[in-house]
PDB file of C-alpha atoms in Angstrom:
ATOM      1  CA  MET A   8       0.000   0.000   0.000  1.00 65.00           C
ATOM      2  CA  SER A   9       1.379   3.399  -0.948  1.00 70.00           C
ATOM      3  CA  THR A  10       2.121   6.201   1.492  1.00 75.00           C
ATOM      4  CA  GLN A  11      -0.125   8.465  -0.560  1.00 77.00           C
ATOM      5  CA  GLU A  12      -3.122   6.193   0.029  1.00 83.00           C
ATOM      6  CA  THR A  13      -2.625   6.112   3.797  1.00 84.00           C
ATOM      7  CA  THR A  14      -2.163   9.877   3.850  1.00 89.00           C
ATOM      8  CA  GLN A  15      -5.413  10.341   1.940  1.00 91.00           C
ATOM      9  CA  ILE A  16      -7.309   8.025   4.318  1.00 92.00           C
ATOM     10  CA  ALA A  17      -5.897   9.868   7.333  1.00 93.00           C
ATOM     11  CA  ASP A  18      -6.937  13.194   5.781  1.00 94.00           C
ATOM     12  CA  VAL A  19     -10.492  11.989   5.086  1.00 94.00           C
ATOM     13  CA  GLY A  20     -10.754  10.586   8.606  1.00 93.00           C
ATOM     14  CA  ARG A  21      -9.556  13.850  10.125  1.00 94.00           C
ATOM     15  CA  ARG A  22     -12.092  15.847   8.113  1.00 94.00           C
ATOM     16  CA  VAL A  23     -14.919  13.453   9.048  1.00 94.00           C
ATOM     17  CA  ILE A  24     -14.128  13.790  12.756  1.00 93.00           C
ATOM     18  CA  GLU A  25     -13.859  17.585  12.443  1.00 92.00           C
ATOM     19  CA  SER A  26     -17.196  17.716  10.636  1.00 91.00           C
ATOM     20  CA  VAL A  27     -18.908  15.547  13.247  1.00 90.00           C
ATOM     21  CA  ARG A  28     -17.221  17.503  16.055  1.00 86.00           C
ATOM     22  CA  GLY A  29     -19.225  20.532  14.959  1.00 81.00           C
ATOM     23  CA  ALA A  30     -22.378  18.727  16.076  1.00 84.00           C
ATOM     24  CA  VAL A  31     -21.114  16.352  18.771  1.00 86.00           C
ATOM     25  CA  VAL A  32     -18.969  17.715  21.598  1.00 84.00           C
ATOM     26  CA  GLY A  33     -16.489  15.810  23.768  1.00 83.00           C
ATOM     27  CA  MET A  34     -16.688  12.409  22.054  1.00 87.00           C
ATOM     28  CA  ASP A  35     -13.489  12.337  20.002  1.00 89.00           C
ATOM     29  CA  GLU A  36     -12.223   8.911  21.118  1.00 92.00           C
ATOM     30  CA  PRO A  37     -15.556   7.029  20.792  1.00 92.00           C
ATOM     31  CA  LEU A  38     -16.176   8.724  17.441  1.00 93.00           C
ATOM     32  CA  THR A  39     -12.707   7.808  16.169  1.00 94.00           C
ATOM     33  CA  ILE A  40     -13.164   4.152  17.101  1.00 95.00           C
ATOM     34  CA  ALA A  41     -16.698   4.131  15.648  1.00 95.00           C
ATOM     35  CA  LEU A  42     -15.350   5.599  12.397  1.00 95.00           C
ATOM     36  CA  ALA A  43     -12.554   3.011  12.361  1.00 96.00           C
ATOM     37  CA  ALA A  44     -15.127   0.236  12.841  1.00 96.00           C
ATOM     38  CA  ILE A  45     -17.065   1.474   9.807  1.00 96.00           C
ATOM     39  CA  LEU A  46     -13.871   1.694   7.734  1.00 96.00           C
ATOM     40  CA  ALA A  47     -13.183  -1.900   8.808  1.00 95.00           C
ATOM     41  CA  GLY A  48     -16.634  -2.960   7.593  1.00 94.00           C
ATOM     42  CA  GLY A  49     -18.084  -3.496  11.076  1.00 94.00           C
ATOM     43  CA  HIS A  50     -21.069  -2.484  13.177  1.00 95.00           C
ATOM     44  CA  VAL A  51     -21.121  -0.362  16.344  1.00 95.00           C
ATOM     45  CA  LEU A  52     -23.036  -0.591  19.616  1.00 94.00           C
ATOM     46  CA  PHE A  53     -23.216   2.521  21.809  1.00 91.00           C
ATOM     47  CA  GLU A  54     -24.214   1.516  25.338  1.00 87.00           C
ATOM     48  CA  ASP A  55     -24.684   4.324  27.822  1.00 81.00           C
ATOM     49  CA  VAL A  56     -27.278   6.329  29.706  1.00 79.00           C
ATOM     50  CA  PRO A  57     -29.775   8.469  27.739  1.00 78.00           C
ATOM     51  CA  GLY A  58     -29.104  12.054  26.735  1.00 79.00           C
ATOM     52  CA  LEU A  59     -25.392  11.801  25.915  1.00 79.00           C
ATOM     53  CA  GLY A  60     -25.699  12.353  22.167  1.00 82.00           C
ATOM     54  CA  LYS A  61     -25.436   8.758  20.910  1.00 84.00           C
ATOM     55  CA  THR A  62     -28.229   9.220  18.368  1.00 85.00           C
ATOM     56  CA  LEU A  63     -26.815  12.544  17.196  1.00 87.00           C
ATOM     57  CA  ALA A  64     -23.377  10.957  16.836  1.00 88.00           C
ATOM     58  CA  ALA A  65     -24.767   8.185  14.611  1.00 89.00           C
ATOM     59  CA  ARG A  66     -26.729  10.611  12.449  1.00 89.00           C
ATOM     60  CA  SER A  67     -23.725  12.934  12.147  1.00 91.00           C
ATOM     61  CA  LEU A  68     -21.397  10.091  11.113  1.00 92.00           C
ATOM     62  CA  ALA A  69     -23.865   9.018   8.430  1.00 92.00           C
ATOM     63  CA  SER A  70     -24.039  12.578   7.093  1.00 92.00           C
ATOM     64  CA  ALA A  71     -20.263  13.063   7.091  1.00 93.00           C
ATOM     65  CA  LEU A  72     -19.768   9.741   5.283  1.00 94.00           C
ATOM     66  CA  GLY A  73     -22.422  10.553   2.690  1.00 92.00           C
ATOM     67  CA  LEU A  74     -24.541   7.494   3.541  1.00 92.00           C
ATOM     68  CA  ASP A  75     -28.296   7.108   3.279  1.00 93.00           C
ATOM     69  CA  PHE A  76     -29.613   7.127   6.841  1.00 92.00           C
ATOM     70  CA  ARG A  77     -32.615   5.482   8.454  1.00 92.00           C
ATOM     71  CA  ARG A  78     -33.546   5.579  12.125  1.00 92.00           C
ATOM     72  CA  LEU A  79     -35.453   2.696  13.698  1.00 91.00           C
ATOM     73  CA  GLN A  80     -36.956   3.434  17.116  1.00 90.00           C
ATOM     74  CA  CYS A  81     -37.136  -0.002  18.717  1.00 90.00           C
ATOM     75  CA  THR A  82     -40.227  -0.826  20.797  1.00 89.00           C
ATOM     76  CA  PRO A  83     -41.558  -4.037  22.420  1.00 90.00           C
ATOM     77  CA  ASP A  84     -44.344  -4.404  19.836  1.00 90.00           C
ATOM     78  CA  MET A  85     -42.026  -4.164  16.825  1.00 91.00           C
ATOM     79  CA  LEU A  86     -42.118  -7.165  14.466  1.00 90.00           C
ATOM     80  CA  PRO A  87     -39.289  -8.580  12.319  1.00 90.00           C
ATOM     81  CA  GLY A  88     -41.084  -7.387   9.200  1.00 91.00           C
ATOM     82  CA  ASP A  89     -40.904  -3.833  10.524  1.00 92.00           C
ATOM     83  CA  VAL A  90     -37.122  -4.140  10.157  1.00 92.00           C
ATOM     84  CA  THR A  91     -36.625  -6.216   7.040  1.00 92.00           C
ATOM     85  CA  GLY A  92     -39.755  -5.324   5.094  1.00 92.00           C
ATOM     86  CA  SER A  93     -42.576  -7.596   3.969  1.00 91.00           C
ATOM     87  CA  TYR A  94     -44.771  -8.602   1.054  1.00 90.00           C
ATOM     88  CA  VAL A  95     -47.873  -6.477   0.551  1.00 91.00           C
ATOM     89  CA  TYR A  96     -50.774  -6.944  -1.829  1.00 87.00           C
ATOM     90  CA  ALA A  97     -50.769  -4.712  -4.912  1.00 87.00           C
ATOM     91  CA  PRO A  98     -54.383  -4.371  -6.174  1.00 89.00           C
ATOM     92  CA  ALA A  99     -53.249  -3.038  -9.553  1.00 84.00           C
ATOM     93  CA  SER A 100     -51.379  -6.224 -10.455  1.00 83.00           C
ATOM     94  CA  GLY A 101     -53.104  -8.685  -8.170  1.00 83.00           C
ATOM     95  CA  ASP A 102     -49.701  -9.847  -6.871  1.00 88.00           C
ATOM     96  CA  PHE A 103     -47.821  -9.613  -3.623  1.00 89.00           C
ATOM     97  CA  VAL A 104     -44.798  -7.347  -3.967  1.00 90.00           C
ATOM     98  CA  PHE A 105     -41.909  -6.864  -1.570  1.00 91.00           C
ATOM     99  CA  ARG A 106     -41.773  -3.544   0.230  1.00 92.00           C
ATOM    100  CA  PRO A 107     -38.265  -3.014   1.668  1.00 93.00           C
ATOM    101  CA  GLY A 108     -37.959  -2.088   5.328  1.00 92.00           C
ATOM    102  CA  PRO A 109     -35.718   0.532   6.923  1.00 93.00           C
ATOM    103  CA  ILE A 110     -32.769  -1.867   6.961  1.00 94.00           C
ATOM    104  CA  PHE A 111     -32.299  -1.178   3.230  1.00 95.00           C
ATOM    105  CA  THR A 112     -30.058   1.821   3.738  1.00 94.00           C
ATOM    106  CA  GLY A 113     -26.407   2.791   4.057  1.00 94.00           C
ATOM    107  CA  LEU A 114     -26.407   3.313   7.818  1.00 94.00           C
ATOM    108  CA  LEU A 115     -29.187   2.047  10.060  1.00 94.00           C
ATOM    109  CA  LEU A 116     -29.553   3.496  13.537  1.00 92.00           C
ATOM    110  CA  ALA A 117     -31.327   0.959  15.759  1.00 92.00           C
ATOM    111  CA  ASP A 118     -32.193   3.241  18.649  1.00 90.00           C
ATOM    112  CA  GLU A 119     -32.658   1.539  22.049  1.00 88.00           C
ATOM    113  CA  VAL A 120     -32.266  -1.874  20.460  1.00 88.00           C
ATOM    114  CA  ASN A 121     -32.706  -3.601  23.830  1.00 87.00           C
ATOM    115  CA  ARG A 122     -36.342  -2.415  23.976  1.00 88.00           C
ATOM    116  CA  THR A 123     -37.460  -4.778  21.227  1.00 88.00           C
ATOM    117  CA  THR A 124     -37.969  -8.529  21.539  1.00 87.00           C
ATOM    118  CA  PRO A 125     -35.261 -11.116  20.803  1.00 85.00           C
ATOM    119  CA  LYS A 126     -37.240 -12.270  17.747  1.00 84.00           C
ATOM    120  CA  THR A 127     -37.016  -8.804  16.226  1.00 86.00           C
ATOM    121  CA  GLN A 128     -33.417  -8.323  17.374  1.00 85.00           C
ATOM    122  CA  SER A 129     -32.483 -11.526  15.565  1.00 80.00           C
ATOM    123  CA  ALA A 130     -34.006 -10.162  12.355  1.00 82.00           C
ATOM    124  CA  MET A 131     -30.901  -7.991  12.149  1.00 83.00           C
ATOM    125  CA  LEU A 132     -28.453 -10.889  12.521  1.00 80.00           C
ATOM    126  CA  GLU A 133     -28.507 -12.072   8.909  1.00 81.00           C
ATOM    127  CA  ALA A 134     -28.289  -8.495   7.648  1.00 88.00           C
ATOM    128  CA  MET A 135     -25.338  -7.656   9.903  1.00 89.00           C
ATOM    129  CA  ALA A 136     -23.416 -10.823   9.081  1.00 86.00           C
ATOM    130  CA  GLU A 137     -24.233 -11.413   5.419  1.00 87.00           C
ATOM    131  CA  ARG A 138     -25.482  -8.054   4.102  1.00 90.00           C
ATOM    132  CA  GLN A 139     -28.776  -9.602   3.002  1.00 90.00           C
ATOM    133  CA  VAL A 140     -32.259 -10.383   4.312  1.00 91.00           C
ATOM    134  CA  THR A 141     -34.480 -13.357   3.571  1.00 87.00           C
ATOM    135  CA  VAL A 142     -38.234 -12.815   3.495  1.00 88.00           C
ATOM    136  CA  GLU A 143     -40.704 -15.541   2.569  1.00 86.00           C
ATOM    137  CA  GLY A 144     -37.760 -17.654   1.393  1.00 85.00           C
ATOM    138  CA  ASN A 145     -36.515 -14.990  -1.021  1.00 89.00           C
ATOM    139  CA  ARG A 146     -33.101 -13.362  -0.656  1.00 92.00           C
ATOM    140  CA  PHE A 147     -32.704  -9.612  -0.986  1.00 93.00           C
ATOM    141  CA  PRO A 148     -29.160  -8.152  -0.961  1.00 93.00           C
ATOM    142  CA  LEU A 149     -28.620  -4.934   0.965  1.00 94.00           C
ATOM    143  CA  PRO A 150     -27.001  -1.852  -0.579  1.00 92.00           C
ATOM    144  CA  GLN A 151     -23.268  -1.448  -0.163  1.00 92.00           C
ATOM    145  CA  PRO A 152     -21.886  -0.132   2.056  1.00 94.00           C
ATOM    146  CA  PHE A 153     -24.219  -1.189   4.870  1.00 95.00           C
ATOM    147  CA  HIS A 154     -23.609  -0.589   8.563  1.00 95.00           C
ATOM    148  CA  VAL A 155     -25.609  -0.716  11.776  1.00 94.00           C
ATOM    149  CA  ILE A 156     -25.104   1.621  14.701  1.00 93.00           C
ATOM    150  CA  ALA A 157     -27.249   0.537  17.637  1.00 91.00           C
ATOM    151  CA  THR A 158     -27.804   2.234  20.975  1.00 89.00           C
ATOM    152  CA  SER A 159     -28.633   0.459  24.206  1.00 87.00           C
ATOM    153  CA  ASN A 160     -29.693   1.739  27.627  1.00 79.00           C
ATOM    154  CA  PRO A 161     -27.905  -0.278  30.342  1.00 75.00           C
ATOM    155  CA  ILE A 162     -29.677   1.209  33.373  1.00 71.00           C
ATOM    156  CA  GLU A 163     -33.278   0.137  32.720  1.00 66.00           C
ATOM    157  CA  TYR A 164     -34.487  -3.451  32.956  1.00 65.00           C
ATOM    158  CA  GLU A 165     -38.286  -3.141  32.949  1.00 65.00           C
ATOM    159  CA  GLY A 166     -39.608  -3.442  29.409  1.00 65.00           C
ATOM    160  CA  THR A 167     -36.195  -4.317  27.961  1.00 77.00           C
ATOM    161  CA  TYR A 168     -34.677  -7.484  26.522  1.00 81.00           C
ATOM    162  CA  ALA A 169     -30.991  -8.219  26.942  1.00 79.00           C
ATOM    163  CA  LEU A 170     -29.228  -8.653  23.630  1.00 79.00           C
ATOM    164  CA  PRO A 171     -28.442 -12.324  23.013  1.00 71.00           C
ATOM    165  CA  GLU A 172     -24.760 -13.243  22.949  1.00 71.00           C
ATOM    166  CA  ALA A 173     -24.975 -14.158  19.258  1.00 68.00           C
ATOM    167  CA  GLN A 174     -26.101 -10.634  18.405  1.00 75.00           C
ATOM    168  CA  LEU A 175     -23.599  -8.914  20.684  1.00 84.00           C
ATOM    169  CA  ASP A 176     -20.862 -10.830  18.877  1.00 86.00           C
ATOM    170  CA  ARG A 177     -21.991  -9.299  15.568  1.00 89.00           C
ATOM    171  CA  PHE A 178     -20.977  -5.840  16.757  1.00 94.00           C
ATOM    172  CA  MET A 179     -17.318  -5.152  16.116  1.00 95.00           C
ATOM    173  CA  VAL A 180     -17.172  -2.742  19.071  1.00 96.00           C
ATOM    174  CA  ARG A 181     -19.244  -1.730  22.051  1.00 94.00           C
ATOM    175  CA  LEU A 182     -18.561   1.851  23.117  1.00 93.00           C
ATOM    176  CA  ALA A 183     -19.468   3.938  26.136  1.00 88.00           C
ATOM    177  CA  VAL A 184     -19.694   7.696  25.717  1.00 83.00           C
ATOM    178  CA  GLY A 185     -19.582   8.841  29.337  1.00 82.00           C
ATOM    179  CA  TYR A 186     -20.638  12.182  30.744  1.00 84.00           C
ATOM    180  CA  PRO A 187     -18.997  15.225  29.142  1.00 82.00           C
ATOM    181  CA  ALA A 188     -16.498  17.388  30.988  1.00 86.00           C
ATOM    182  CA  PRO A 189     -17.978  20.582  32.519  1.00 90.00           C
ATOM    183  CA  GLU A 190     -16.560  22.798  29.772  1.00 89.00           C
ATOM    184  CA  ASP A 191     -17.899  20.455  27.060  1.00 85.00           C
ATOM    185  CA  GLU A 192     -21.333  20.375  28.666  1.00 84.00           C
ATOM    186  CA  ALA A 193     -21.359  24.173  28.797  1.00 90.00           C
ATOM    187  CA  ARG A 194     -20.347  24.291  25.132  1.00 86.00           C
ATOM    188  CA  ILE A 195     -23.224  21.949  24.207  1.00 84.00           C
ATOM    189  CA  ILE A 196     -25.678  24.344  25.840  1.00 86.00           C
ATOM    190  CA  LEU A 197     -24.137  27.496  24.368  1.00 86.00           C
ATOM    191  CA  ASP A 198     -23.986  25.985  20.869  1.00 83.00           C
ATOM    192  CA  ARG A 199     -27.698  25.179  21.128  1.00 81.00           C
ATOM    193  CA  VAL A 200     -28.457  28.742  22.254  1.00 87.00           C
ATOM    194  CA  LEU A 201     -26.459  30.253  19.385  1.00 83.00           C
ATOM    195  CA  ARG A 202     -28.055  27.953  16.767  1.00 79.00           C
ATOM    196  CA  GLN A 203     -31.563  28.986  17.810  1.00 75.00           C
ATOM    197  CA  SER A 204     -32.699  25.616  16.456  1.00 77.00           C
ATOM    198  CA  PRO A 205     -32.559  21.981  17.597  1.00 77.00           C
ATOM    199  CA  ASP A 206     -31.368  20.905  14.147  1.00 76.00           C
ATOM    200  CA  VAL A 207     -27.652  20.368  13.474  1.00 79.00           C
ATOM    201  CA  SER A 208     -26.303  20.026   9.944  1.00 81.00           C
ATOM    202  CA  VAL A 209     -23.169  18.056   9.107  1.00 87.00           C
ATOM    203  CA  GLU A 210     -21.693  18.442   5.634  1.00 88.00           C
ATOM    204  CA  PRO A 211     -20.637  15.253   3.811  1.00 91.00           C
ATOM    205  CA  VAL A 212     -16.900  14.698   3.491  1.00 94.00           C
ATOM    206  CA  VAL A 213     -17.062  11.603   1.291  1.00 93.00           C
ATOM    207  CA  ASP A 214     -19.781   9.637  -0.512  1.00 93.00           C
ATOM    208  CA  ALA A 215     -20.745   5.962  -0.466  1.00 92.00           C
ATOM    209  CA  GLU A 216     -18.496   5.160  -3.428  1.00 94.00           C
ATOM    210  CA  GLY A 217     -15.567   6.907  -1.781  1.00 94.00           C
ATOM    211  CA  LEU A 218     -16.189   5.023   1.460  1.00 95.00           C
ATOM    212  CA  LEU A 219     -16.105   1.706  -0.394  1.00 95.00           C
ATOM    213  CA  ALA A 220     -12.763   2.704  -1.920  1.00 94.00           C
ATOM    214  CA  ILE A 221     -11.370   3.543   1.519  1.00 95.00           C
ATOM    215  CA  GLN A 222     -12.608   0.243   2.934  1.00 95.00           C
ATOM    216  CA  ALA A 223     -10.862  -1.591   0.077  1.00 94.00           C
ATOM    217  CA  ALA A 224      -7.639   0.312   0.820  1.00 94.00           C
ATOM    218  CA  VAL A 225      -7.845  -0.569   4.529  1.00 95.00           C
ATOM    219  CA  GLU A 226      -7.888  -4.237   3.518  1.00 94.00           C
ATOM    220  CA  ARG A 227      -4.349  -3.761   2.169  1.00 93.00           C
ATOM    221  CA  ILE A 228      -2.861  -2.500   5.460  1.00 94.00           C
ATOM    222  CA  HIS A 229       0.046  -4.728   6.525  1.00 92.00           C
ATOM    223  CA  VAL A 230      -0.395  -6.921   9.623  1.00 94.00           C
ATOM    224  CA  ASP A 231       2.769  -8.498  10.987  1.00 93.00           C
ATOM    225  CA  ALA A 232       2.519 -12.153  12.044  1.00 93.00           C
ATOM    226  CA  ASP A 233       3.571 -11.187  15.582  1.00 94.00           C
ATOM    227  CA  VAL A 234       0.719  -8.682  15.834  1.00 95.00           C
ATOM    228  CA  ALA A 235      -1.780 -11.264  14.580  1.00 95.00           C
ATOM    229  CA  ARG A 236      -0.502 -13.725  17.184  1.00 95.00           C
ATOM    230  CA  TYR A 237      -0.792 -11.010  19.849  1.00 96.00           C
ATOM    231  CA  CYS A 238      -4.494 -10.638  18.964  1.00 96.00           C
ATOM    232  CA  VAL A 239      -4.919 -14.394  19.251  1.00 96.00           C
ATOM    233  CA  ASP A 240      -3.128 -14.428  22.618  1.00 96.00           C
ATOM    234  CA  LEU A 241      -5.427 -11.712  23.963  1.00 96.00           C
ATOM    235  CA  ALA A 242      -8.570 -13.557  22.855  1.00 95.00           C
ATOM    236  CA  ARG A 243      -7.299 -16.874  24.208  1.00 95.00           C
ATOM    237  CA  ALA A 244      -6.388 -15.278  27.530  1.00 95.00           C
ATOM    238  CA  THR A 245     -10.006 -14.199  28.034  1.00 95.00           C
ATOM    239  CA  ARG A 246     -11.069 -17.845  27.791  1.00 93.00           C
ATOM    240  CA  ASP A 247      -8.928 -18.787  30.782  1.00 91.00           C
ATOM    241  CA  ALA A 248      -9.502 -15.588  32.771  1.00 90.00           C
ATOM    242  CA  THR A 249     -10.928 -15.615  36.265  1.00 88.00           C
ATOM    243  CA  ASN A 250     -14.667 -14.864  36.443  1.00 90.00           C
ATOM    244  CA  VAL A 251     -15.193 -15.730  32.757  1.00 90.00           C
ATOM    245  CA  ALA A 252     -17.443 -18.640  31.767  1.00 90.00           C
ATOM    246  CA  VAL A 253     -17.101 -18.167  27.989  1.00 90.00           C
ATOM    247  CA  GLY A 254     -14.303 -16.080  26.484  1.00 90.00           C
ATOM    248  CA  ALA A 255     -13.945 -14.283  23.176  1.00 91.00           C
ATOM    249  CA  SER A 256     -14.330 -16.371  20.026  1.00 91.00           C
ATOM    250  CA  PRO A 257     -12.033 -16.237  16.983  1.00 93.00           C
ATOM    251  CA  ARG A 258     -14.338 -13.516  15.694  1.00 93.00           C
ATOM    252  CA  GLY A 259     -13.011 -11.387  18.548  1.00 94.00           C
ATOM    253  CA  SER A 260      -9.351 -11.846  17.618  1.00 95.00           C
ATOM    254  CA  GLN A 261     -10.199 -11.221  13.967  1.00 96.00           C
ATOM    255  CA  SER A 262     -12.030  -8.016  14.891  1.00 96.00           C
ATOM    256  CA  LEU A 263      -8.926  -6.819  16.750  1.00 97.00           C
ATOM    257  CA  VAL A 264      -6.905  -7.193  13.545  1.00 97.00           C
ATOM    258  CA  LEU A 265      -9.545  -5.623  11.291  1.00 96.00           C
ATOM    259  CA  LEU A 266     -10.108  -2.643  13.559  1.00 97.00           C
ATOM    260  CA  GLY A 267      -6.365  -2.270  14.174  1.00 96.00           C
ATOM    261  CA  ARG A 268      -5.828  -1.879  10.424  1.00 96.00           C
ATOM    262  CA  ALA A 269      -8.427   0.883  10.241  1.00 96.00           C
ATOM    263  CA  LEU A 270      -6.861   2.734  13.176  1.00 96.00           C
ATOM    264  CA  ALA A 271      -3.459   2.481  11.519  1.00 95.00           C
ATOM    265  CA  ALA A 272      -4.909   3.939   8.306  1.00 95.00           C
ATOM    266  CA  LEU A 273      -6.523   6.816  10.216  1.00 95.00           C
ATOM    267  CA  ASP A 274      -3.117   7.477  11.760  1.00 94.00           C
ATOM    268  CA  GLY A 275      -1.526   7.594   8.288  1.00 93.00           C
ATOM    269  CA  ARG A 276       0.363   4.301   8.672  1.00 92.00           C
ATOM    270  CA  ASP A 277       0.385   1.257   6.392  1.00 90.00           C
ATOM    271  CA  TYR A 278       1.083  -1.195   9.222  1.00 92.00           C
ATOM    272  CA  VAL A 279      -0.486  -2.121  12.572  1.00 94.00           C
ATOM    273  CA  ARG A 280       1.317  -1.584  15.868  1.00 93.00           C
ATOM    274  CA  PRO A 281       0.683  -3.437  19.153  1.00 94.00           C
ATOM    275  CA  ASP A 282      -0.411  -0.106  20.647  1.00 94.00           C
ATOM    276  CA  ASP A 283      -3.312  -0.033  18.174  1.00 95.00           C
ATOM    277  CA  ILE A 284      -4.515  -3.373  19.525  1.00 96.00           C
ATOM    278  CA  LYS A 285      -4.133  -2.341  23.165  1.00 96.00           C
ATOM    279  CA  ARG A 286      -6.127   0.821  22.466  1.00 95.00           C
ATOM    280  CA  ILE A 287      -9.168  -1.094  21.192  1.00 96.00           C
ATOM    281  CA  ALA A 288      -8.995  -4.311  23.237  1.00 96.00           C
ATOM    282  CA  GLU A 289     -11.722  -3.376  25.722  1.00 96.00           C
ATOM    283  CA  ALA A 290     -14.095  -2.035  23.051  1.00 96.00           C
ATOM    284  CA  VAL A 291     -13.664  -5.175  20.932  1.00 96.00           C
ATOM    285  CA  LEU A 292     -13.491  -7.951  23.535  1.00 95.00           C
ATOM    286  CA  ALA A 293     -15.448  -6.930  26.654  1.00 93.00           C
ATOM    287  CA  HIS A 294     -18.926  -7.455  25.177  1.00 93.00           C
ATOM    288  CA  ARG A 295     -17.946 -10.909  23.909  1.00 92.00           C
ATOM    289  CA  LEU A 296     -17.335 -12.302  27.404  1.00 91.00           C
ATOM    290  CA  THR A 297     -19.877 -14.284  29.403  1.00 88.00           C
ATOM    291  CA  LEU A 298     -19.128 -13.995  33.110  1.00 88.00           C
ATOM    292  CA  THR A 299     -19.701 -16.713  35.679  1.00 90.00           C
ATOM    293  CA  PRO A 300     -22.879 -16.372  37.786  1.00 89.00           C
ATOM    294  CA  GLN A 301     -20.754 -15.522  40.827  1.00 90.00           C
ATOM    295  CA  ALA A 302     -18.911 -12.750  38.976  1.00 86.00           C
ATOM    296  CA  TRP A 303     -22.162 -11.381  37.578  1.00 83.00           C
ATOM    297  CA  ALA A 304     -23.699 -11.312  41.082  1.00 86.00           C
ATOM    298  CA  GLN A 305     -20.629  -9.520  42.428  1.00 88.00           C
ATOM    299  CA  GLY A 306     -20.882  -6.839  39.734  1.00 84.00           C
ATOM    300  CA  VAL A 307     -17.624  -7.664  37.962  1.00 88.00           C
ATOM    301  CA  ASP A 308     -17.161  -5.481  34.883  1.00 90.00           C
ATOM    302  CA  PRO A 309     -16.037  -7.380  31.754  1.00 91.00           C
ATOM    303  CA  ARG A 310     -13.912  -4.362  30.829  1.00 93.00           C
ATOM    304  CA  SER A 311     -11.829  -4.852  33.952  1.00 94.00           C
ATOM    305  CA  VAL A 312     -11.284  -8.478  32.927  1.00 94.00           C
ATOM    306  CA  VAL A 313     -10.007  -7.356  29.516  1.00 95.00           C
ATOM    307  CA  ALA A 314      -7.824  -4.682  31.118  1.00 95.00           C
ATOM    308  CA  THR A 315      -6.206  -7.369  33.276  1.00 94.00           C
ATOM    309  CA  VAL A 316      -5.681  -9.594  30.234  1.00 95.00           C
ATOM    310  CA  VAL A 317      -4.033  -6.734  28.326  1.00 95.00           C
ATOM    311  CA  SER A 318      -1.724  -5.911  31.237  1.00 95.00           C
ATOM    312  CA  THR A 319      -0.588  -9.521  31.661  1.00 94.00           C
ATOM    313  CA  THR A 320      -0.257 -10.649  28.023  1.00 93.00           C
ATOM    314  CA  PRO A 321       3.279 -10.251  26.592  1.00 93.00           C
ATOM    315  CA  VAL A 322       3.484  -7.583  23.911  1.00 91.00           C
ATOM    316  CA  PRO A 323       5.391  -8.373  20.701  1.00 87.00           C
ATOM    317  CA  PRO A 324       8.327  -6.190  19.653  1.00 78.00           C
ATOM    318  CA  THR A 325       7.526  -2.974  17.803  1.00 64.00           C
ATOM    319  CA  VAL A 326       6.844  -3.763  14.158  1.00 59.00           C
ATOM    320  CA  ALA A 327       7.177  -1.682  11.022  1.00 53.00           C
ATOM    321  CA  ALA A 328       5.822  -1.765   7.525  1.00 51.00           C
ATOM    322  CA  VAL A 329       7.170  -4.128   4.923  1.00 49.00           C
ATOM    323  CA  ARG A 330       9.014  -2.051   2.361  1.00 46.00           C
TER     324      ARG A 330
END
């Protein structure tokens, strides 16, 4: 991969973050990792308390990336057909025709995804994994690129349905936004006062075709064998960790590599460093762990388990690009 390509990707990434930063304040690190996940072809889960700008962040990313955007407000009475679409009767022709659902878009925001039933949640699984939906036995490919950004509220349990492990594993990263710093919170309020409108506009930096080209370039980022083995060692260490009943699967170690390549590209490099992997380990691995009942009852945080794994797993020597 040429230096010019990595420089161009880094420049586009910088402009996307700057564009989104005009609407979303104090979320640079989560936004950077979310952008990297999209460049790596993955899906993103934002899990945090309401009112922190998760929905605005998803909408702003879609605008900056030039993607068609649909928002799906998840509710307990939502049916799978409300996501994928369904066949409806057309009186003019006397036939049943397929009417696509909101999932036929470039970026789907599944807002409060844990408020809908597991049956409807699972309707997204095929789309997230295979970029297609099957309705009445017929396959319908989704537009490319296609990405899901879902939000989840972790503090409410009444009227919610925990995401099944199989669906959590489909998300490349799970991110927490956290409360803004006092100066950022003040800026959010003052920006709203100055705008004199609740609407925020984000100008596109790239279009869908350009995003596909960037994603293809990210696939050519060099990954040293030692770095790949480091990702495997981290995933394997979670399987033997204290308080863990089921550790990260090979999909977890693969996601570390894929996301590490995207971070390297955003940094203007054509190779992945161990520091890239350490930076994203918690976001990639923590939601893939199933804790033991005792650990769950004691309130053990999976992120602390991953942090321990990262601190105790030997790091490979610093690697460089192949020239």
